[in-house]
mmCIF file of C-alpha atoms in Angstrom:
data_model
loop_
_atom_site.group_PDB
_atom_site.id
_atom_site.type_symbol
_atom_site.label_atom_id
_atom_site.label_comp_id
_atom_site.label_asym_id
_atom_site.label_seq_id
_atom_site.Cartn_x
_atom_site.Cartn_y
_atom_site.Cartn_z
ATOM 1 C CA ASN A 27 252.133 121.020 81.087
ATOM 2 C CA ALA A 28 249.248 118.608 80.434
ATOM 3 C CA GLY A 29 249.361 116.729 83.777
ATOM 4 C CA VAL A 30 247.532 113.394 83.601
ATOM 5 C CA THR A 31 245.831 112.610 80.297
ATOM 6 C CA GLN A 32 243.282 109.845 79.914
ATOM 7 C CA THR A 33 241.757 108.484 76.731
ATOM 8 C CA PRO A 34 239.082 107.808 75.718
ATOM 9 C CA LYS A 35 236.708 110.053 77.670
ATOM 10 C CA PHE A 36 233.698 107.904 76.839
ATOM 11 C CA ARG A 37 233.313 104.375 75.543
ATOM 12 C CA ILE A 38 230.504 101.877 75.148
ATOM 13 C CA LEU A 39 231.469 98.219 75.047
ATOM 14 C CA LYS A 40 229.533 95.075 74.442
ATOM 15 C CA ILE A 41 229.763 92.221 76.917
ATOM 16 C CA GLY A 42 232.853 90.139 76.207
ATOM 17 C CA GLN A 43 234.752 92.832 74.323
ATOM 18 C CA SER A 44 238.164 94.019 75.432
ATOM 19 C CA MET A 45 239.694 97.455 75.489
ATOM 20 C CA THR A 46 242.533 99.507 76.911
ATOM 21 C CA LEU A 47 242.182 102.758 78.810
ATOM 22 C CA GLN A 48 245.217 104.917 78.232
ATOM 23 C CA CYS A 49 246.870 107.082 80.876
ATOM 24 C CA THR A 50 249.876 109.334 80.326
ATOM 25 C CA GLN A 51 251.520 111.803 82.681
ATOM 26 C CA ASP A 52 254.210 114.328 81.847
ATOM 27 C CA MET A 53 255.290 115.191 85.391
ATOM 28 C CA ASN A 54 257.894 112.448 85.717
ATOM 29 C CA HIS A 55 255.908 110.935 88.588
ATOM 30 C CA ASN A 56 256.968 107.524 89.794
ATOM 31 C CA TYR A 57 253.660 106.477 91.333
ATOM 32 C CA MET A 58 250.605 105.897 89.195
ATOM 33 C CA TYR A 59 247.165 104.599 90.140
ATOM 34 C CA TRP A 60 243.948 103.416 88.536
ATOM 35 C CA TYR A 61 240.702 103.959 90.430
ATOM 36 C CA ARG A 62 237.121 103.235 89.531
ATOM 37 C CA GLN A 63 234.145 105.177 90.847
ATOM 38 C CA ASP A 64 230.652 103.770 90.770
ATOM 39 C CA PRO A 65 227.641 106.110 91.171
ATOM 40 C CA GLY A 66 227.372 107.475 94.694
ATOM 41 C CA MET A 67 230.533 105.723 95.762
ATOM 42 C CA GLY A 68 234.069 106.702 96.536
ATOM 43 C CA LEU A 69 237.084 105.658 94.553
ATOM 44 C CA LYS A 70 238.211 102.054 94.637
ATOM 45 C CA LEU A 71 241.820 101.239 93.778
ATOM 46 C CA ILE A 72 242.232 98.763 90.910
ATOM 47 C CA TYR A 73 246.001 98.669 90.341
ATOM 48 C CA TYR A 74 248.961 100.854 91.072
ATOM 49 C CA SER A 75 252.592 101.158 90.075
ATOM 50 C CA VAL A 76 255.593 102.491 91.965
ATOM 51 C CA GLY A 77 257.762 102.778 88.883
ATOM 52 C CA ALA A 78 258.440 101.406 85.425
ATOM 53 C CA GLY A 79 258.218 97.630 85.427
ATOM 54 C CA ILE A 80 256.549 97.401 88.854
ATOM 55 C CA THR A 81 252.810 96.991 89.371
ATOM 56 C CA ASP A 82 250.618 95.690 92.164
ATOM 57 C CA LYS A 83 246.988 94.918 92.807
ATOM 58 C CA GLY A 84 244.661 97.224 94.622
ATOM 59 C CA GLU A 85 241.304 96.556 96.179
ATOM 60 C CA VAL A 86 239.353 95.515 93.054
ATOM 61 C CA PRO A 87 241.779 94.063 90.443
ATOM 62 C CA ASN A 88 239.655 91.230 89.048
ATOM 63 C CA GLY A 89 238.897 91.608 85.351
ATOM 64 C CA TYR A 90 241.706 94.112 84.762
ATOM 65 C CA ASN A 91 245.364 94.073 83.841
ATOM 66 C CA VAL A 92 248.022 96.756 83.750
ATOM 67 C CA SER A 93 251.554 97.277 82.533
ATOM 68 C CA ARG A 94 254.129 99.984 83.136
ATOM 69 C CA SER A 95 256.828 99.903 80.508
ATOM 70 C CA THR A 96 257.686 103.606 80.818
ATOM 71 C CA THR A 97 257.481 106.224 83.554
ATOM 72 C CA GLU A 98 254.899 108.167 81.556
ATOM 73 C CA ASP A 99 252.368 105.510 80.595
ATOM 74 C CA PHE A 100 250.129 103.267 82.680
ATOM 75 C CA PRO A 101 247.447 101.609 80.513
ATOM 76 C CA LEU A 102 244.547 99.647 82.035
ATOM 77 C CA ARG A 103 243.350 96.634 80.084
ATOM 78 C CA LEU A 104 239.822 95.269 80.416
ATOM 79 C CA GLU A 105 239.483 91.692 79.256
ATOM 80 C CA LEU A 106 236.052 90.192 78.570
ATOM 81 C CA ALA A 107 234.057 93.246 79.604
ATOM 82 C CA ALA A 108 231.139 92.694 81.964
ATOM 83 C CA PRO A 109 228.273 94.998 82.997
ATOM 84 C CA SER A 110 229.825 95.157 86.479
ATOM 85 C CA GLN A 111 232.721 97.086 84.929
ATOM 86 C CA THR A 112 230.441 99.966 83.982
ATOM 87 C CA SER A 113 232.018 102.822 85.888
ATOM 88 C CA VAL A 114 234.072 105.975 85.687
ATOM 89 C CA TYR A 115 237.786 105.260 85.702
ATOM 90 C CA PHE A 116 240.345 107.715 87.019
ATOM 91 C CA CYS A 117 244.070 107.562 86.552
ATOM 92 C CA ALA A 118 246.228 109.456 89.036
ATOM 93 C CA SER A 119 249.891 110.018 89.713
ATOM 94 C CA LYS A 120 252.197 111.435 92.341
ATOM 95 C CA ASN A 121 255.834 112.051 92.835
ATOM 96 C CA ASP A 122 257.005 109.535 95.381
ATOM 97 C CA GLY A 123 255.973 107.144 98.088
ATOM 98 C CA THR A 124 255.350 109.564 100.858
ATOM 99 C CA TYR A 125 252.021 111.221 101.354
ATOM 100 C CA VAL A 126 253.583 113.870 103.506
ATOM 101 C CA LEU A 127 254.162 116.702 103.555
ATOM 102 C CA SER A 128 254.069 118.775 100.436
ATOM 103 C CA VAL A 129 251.127 119.771 98.328
ATOM 104 C CA ALA A 130 253.319 118.869 95.381
ATOM 105 C CA ASN A 131 253.287 115.285 96.508
ATOM 106 C CA VAL A 132 249.578 114.602 96.437
ATOM 107 C CA LEU A 133 247.607 112.793 93.783
ATOM 108 C CA THR A 134 246.990 114.502 90.470
ATOM 109 C CA PHE A 135 243.958 113.039 88.730
ATOM 110 C CA GLY A 136 243.135 112.713 85.080
ATOM 111 C CA ALA A 137 239.744 113.866 83.783
ATOM 112 C CA GLY A 138 238.287 110.360 83.878
ATOM 113 C CA SER A 139 237.018 107.809 81.388
ATOM 114 C CA ARG A 140 233.348 106.849 81.455
ATOM 115 C CA LEU A 141 232.844 103.249 80.409
ATOM 116 C CA THR A 142 229.508 101.555 79.789
ATOM 117 C CA VAL A 143 229.244 97.818 79.182
ATOM 118 C CA LEU A 144 226.002 96.667 77.595
ATOM 119 C CA GLN B 22 233.568 98.144 109.264
ATOM 120 C CA LYS B 23 234.484 100.283 106.292
ATOM 121 C CA GLU B 24 237.986 101.714 106.368
ATOM 122 C CA VAL B 25 236.830 105.285 105.784
ATOM 123 C CA GLU B 26 233.268 106.272 106.566
ATOM 124 C CA GLN B 27 231.366 109.395 105.659
ATOM 125 C CA ASN B 28 227.735 110.361 105.884
ATOM 126 C CA SER B 29 226.492 110.311 102.295
ATOM 127 C CA GLY B 30 224.168 113.269 102.821
ATOM 128 C CA PRO B 31 223.006 115.313 101.173
ATOM 129 C CA LEU B 32 223.955 117.982 103.651
ATOM 130 C CA SER B 33 222.009 121.137 102.913
ATOM 131 C CA VAL B 34 223.112 124.488 104.300
ATOM 132 C CA PRO B 35 222.012 128.043 103.486
ATOM 133 C CA GLU B 36 224.412 130.392 101.778
ATOM 134 C CA GLY B 37 226.729 132.047 104.273
ATOM 135 C CA ALA B 38 226.431 129.270 106.855
ATOM 136 C CA ILE B 39 229.129 126.906 108.095
ATOM 137 C CA ALA B 40 229.126 123.454 106.537
ATOM 138 C CA SER B 41 230.577 120.674 108.666
ATOM 139 C CA LEU B 42 231.683 117.463 106.980
ATOM 140 C CA ASN B 43 232.812 114.473 108.999
ATOM 141 C CA CYS B 44 234.879 111.359 108.400
ATOM 142 C CA THR B 45 235.982 108.444 110.560
ATOM 143 C CA TYR B 46 238.662 105.898 109.765
ATOM 144 C CA SER B 47 239.540 102.468 111.078
ATOM 145 C CA ASP B 48 243.335 102.223 110.742
ATOM 146 C CA ARG B 49 244.689 103.752 113.941
ATOM 147 C CA GLY B 50 248.152 104.033 112.424
ATOM 148 C CA SER B 51 247.031 106.234 109.535
ATOM 149 C CA GLN B 52 249.437 109.046 108.892
ATOM 150 C CA SER B 53 247.855 111.623 106.646
ATOM 151 C CA PHE B 54 244.372 112.720 105.717
ATOM 152 C CA PHE B 55 242.976 114.476 102.709
ATOM 153 C CA TRP B 56 239.833 116.257 101.648
ATOM 154 C CA TYR B 57 238.946 116.283 97.970
ATOM 155 C CA ARG B 58 236.108 118.124 96.289
ATOM 156 C CA GLN B 59 234.436 116.569 93.281
ATOM 157 C CA TYR B 60 231.963 118.363 91.081
ATOM 158 C CA SER B 61 229.490 116.243 89.153
ATOM 159 C CA GLY B 62 231.173 114.648 86.149
ATOM 160 C CA LYS B 63 234.611 115.945 87.119
ATOM 161 C CA SER B 64 237.693 114.477 88.729
ATOM 162 C CA PRO B 65 238.519 114.997 92.410
ATOM 163 C CA GLU B 66 240.552 118.053 93.312
ATOM 164 C CA LEU B 67 242.494 118.474 96.526
ATOM 165 C CA ILE B 68 241.211 120.994 99.042
ATOM 166 C CA MET B 69 243.392 120.288 102.034
ATOM 167 C CA PHE B 70 245.548 117.727 103.724
ATOM 168 C CA ILE B 71 246.377 117.381 107.401
ATOM 169 C CA TYR B 72 248.660 115.087 109.364
ATOM 170 C CA SER B 73 248.903 116.597 112.855
ATOM 171 C CA ASN B 74 246.247 116.650 115.544
ATOM 172 C CA GLY B 75 244.373 119.913 115.727
ATOM 173 C CA ASP B 76 243.165 122.395 113.181
ATOM 174 C CA LYS B 77 244.571 123.540 109.872
ATOM 175 C CA GLU B 78 243.075 126.553 108.176
ATOM 176 C CA ASP B 79 243.229 127.610 104.543
ATOM 177 C CA GLY B 80 240.961 130.480 103.600
ATOM 178 C CA ARG B 81 237.347 129.468 104.214
ATOM 179 C CA PHE B 82 238.333 125.857 104.866
ATOM 180 C CA THR B 83 239.433 124.316 108.159
ATOM 181 C CA ALA B 84 240.453 120.699 108.532
ATOM 182 C CA GLN B 85 240.330 119.186 112.004
ATOM 183 C CA LEU B 86 242.068 115.976 113.036
ATOM 184 C CA ASN B 87 241.651 113.912 116.185
ATOM 185 C CA LYS B 88 243.768 110.774 115.927
ATOM 186 C CA ALA B 89 242.676 109.444 119.315
ATOM 187 C CA SER B 90 239.064 109.440 118.133
ATOM 188 C CA GLN B 91 240.052 108.508 114.571
ATOM 189 C CA TYR B 92 238.077 111.414 113.274
ATOM 190 C CA VAL B 93 238.743 114.090 110.693
ATOM 191 C CA SER B 94 236.428 116.875 109.673
ATOM 192 C CA LEU B 95 236.203 119.732 107.202
ATOM 193 C CA LEU B 96 234.530 123.030 108.013
ATOM 194 C CA ILE B 97 233.561 125.400 105.238
ATOM 195 C CA ARG B 98 232.819 128.902 106.443
ATOM 196 C CA ASP B 99 230.633 131.372 104.556
ATOM 197 C CA SER B 100 229.382 128.578 102.310
ATOM 198 C CA GLN B 101 228.700 129.553 98.708
ATOM 199 C CA PRO B 102 226.526 127.869 96.074
ATOM 200 C CA SER B 103 229.771 127.102 94.220
ATOM 201 C CA ASP B 104 230.759 124.883 97.160
ATOM 202 C CA SER B 105 227.952 122.492 96.215
ATOM 203 C CA ALA B 106 229.778 119.264 95.364
ATOM 204 C CA THR B 107 230.700 115.870 96.745
ATOM 205 C CA TYR B 108 233.453 115.957 99.357
ATOM 206 C CA LEU B 109 235.670 112.907 99.574
ATOM 207 C CA CYS B 110 237.695 112.064 102.643
ATOM 208 C CA ALA B 111 240.845 110.057 101.941
ATOM 209 C CA VAL B 112 243.243 108.422 104.352
ATOM 210 C CA ASN B 113 246.753 107.134 103.903
ATOM 211 C CA PRO B 114 246.940 103.925 105.970
ATOM 212 C CA GLN B 115 249.926 103.121 108.101
ATOM 213 C CA TYR B 116 251.327 100.671 105.577
ATOM 214 C CA GLY B 117 251.381 101.166 101.857
ATOM 215 C CA ASN B 118 251.098 104.069 99.506
ATOM 216 C CA LYS B 119 247.482 103.750 98.574
ATOM 217 C CA LEU B 120 244.933 106.319 99.562
ATOM 218 C CA VAL B 121 241.660 104.869 100.840
ATOM 219 C CA PHE B 122 238.635 106.973 99.979
ATOM 220 C CA GLY B 123 235.323 107.324 101.703
ATOM 221 C CA ALA B 124 232.119 107.271 99.672
ATOM 222 C CA GLY B 125 231.784 111.041 99.907
ATOM 223 C CA THR B 126 229.297 113.510 101.329
ATOM 224 C CA ILE B 127 227.083 115.511 99.002
ATOM 225 C CA LEU B 128 226.926 119.166 100.032
ATOM 226 C CA ARG B 129 224.226 121.490 98.755
ATOM 227 C CA VAL B 130 224.462 125.189 99.474
ATOM 228 C CA LYS B 131 221.182 126.964 98.878
ATOM 229 C CA SER B 132 221.078 130.642 97.955
#
């Protein structure tokens, strides 16, 4: 059981380039999330999805796009990379829409993807 | 006002002492509250969650919730050097299914 798998782990981009961060989960979770974490900061929500075909913006969506064609996959697309997008990106998933009351229904995080834009 | 606030620290405690981590939140209707631990370069991992007023204990960890004061805390008893990490408080607001995270408190346990 791999959980949440993110690729790549590290990437350096030049300003203006585009790339896709991949996220796959094998737990049949409906809810998936993309967060970014800047140094010394908490996690900021970029986009989330409540199921295949349904996505919505989070707190910091500008400069990113997502799609959810399957339950398993939730890729994050960066268009026209900017230095402000240098961050660590975490994908996470959970079973359903309630945050109560089971430990099985809390967020499972991937290992993270460290992106540098130069 | 930030939605979830934490003192960034670092909080330094000697080995064996009690570490007390605090968090306040702005959404009075928030339903559930989470503490995550994050080691440097790693992803967050859940320590505890709490949703009722009062205390919840799990081993060396105790989460305390006071909804009237909009305050949640985490106590770590018998602190160990391996507890040195950043502790993230997260809150599920009244509406939506999106956890809101605080910036985290750095804890350093000195042996």
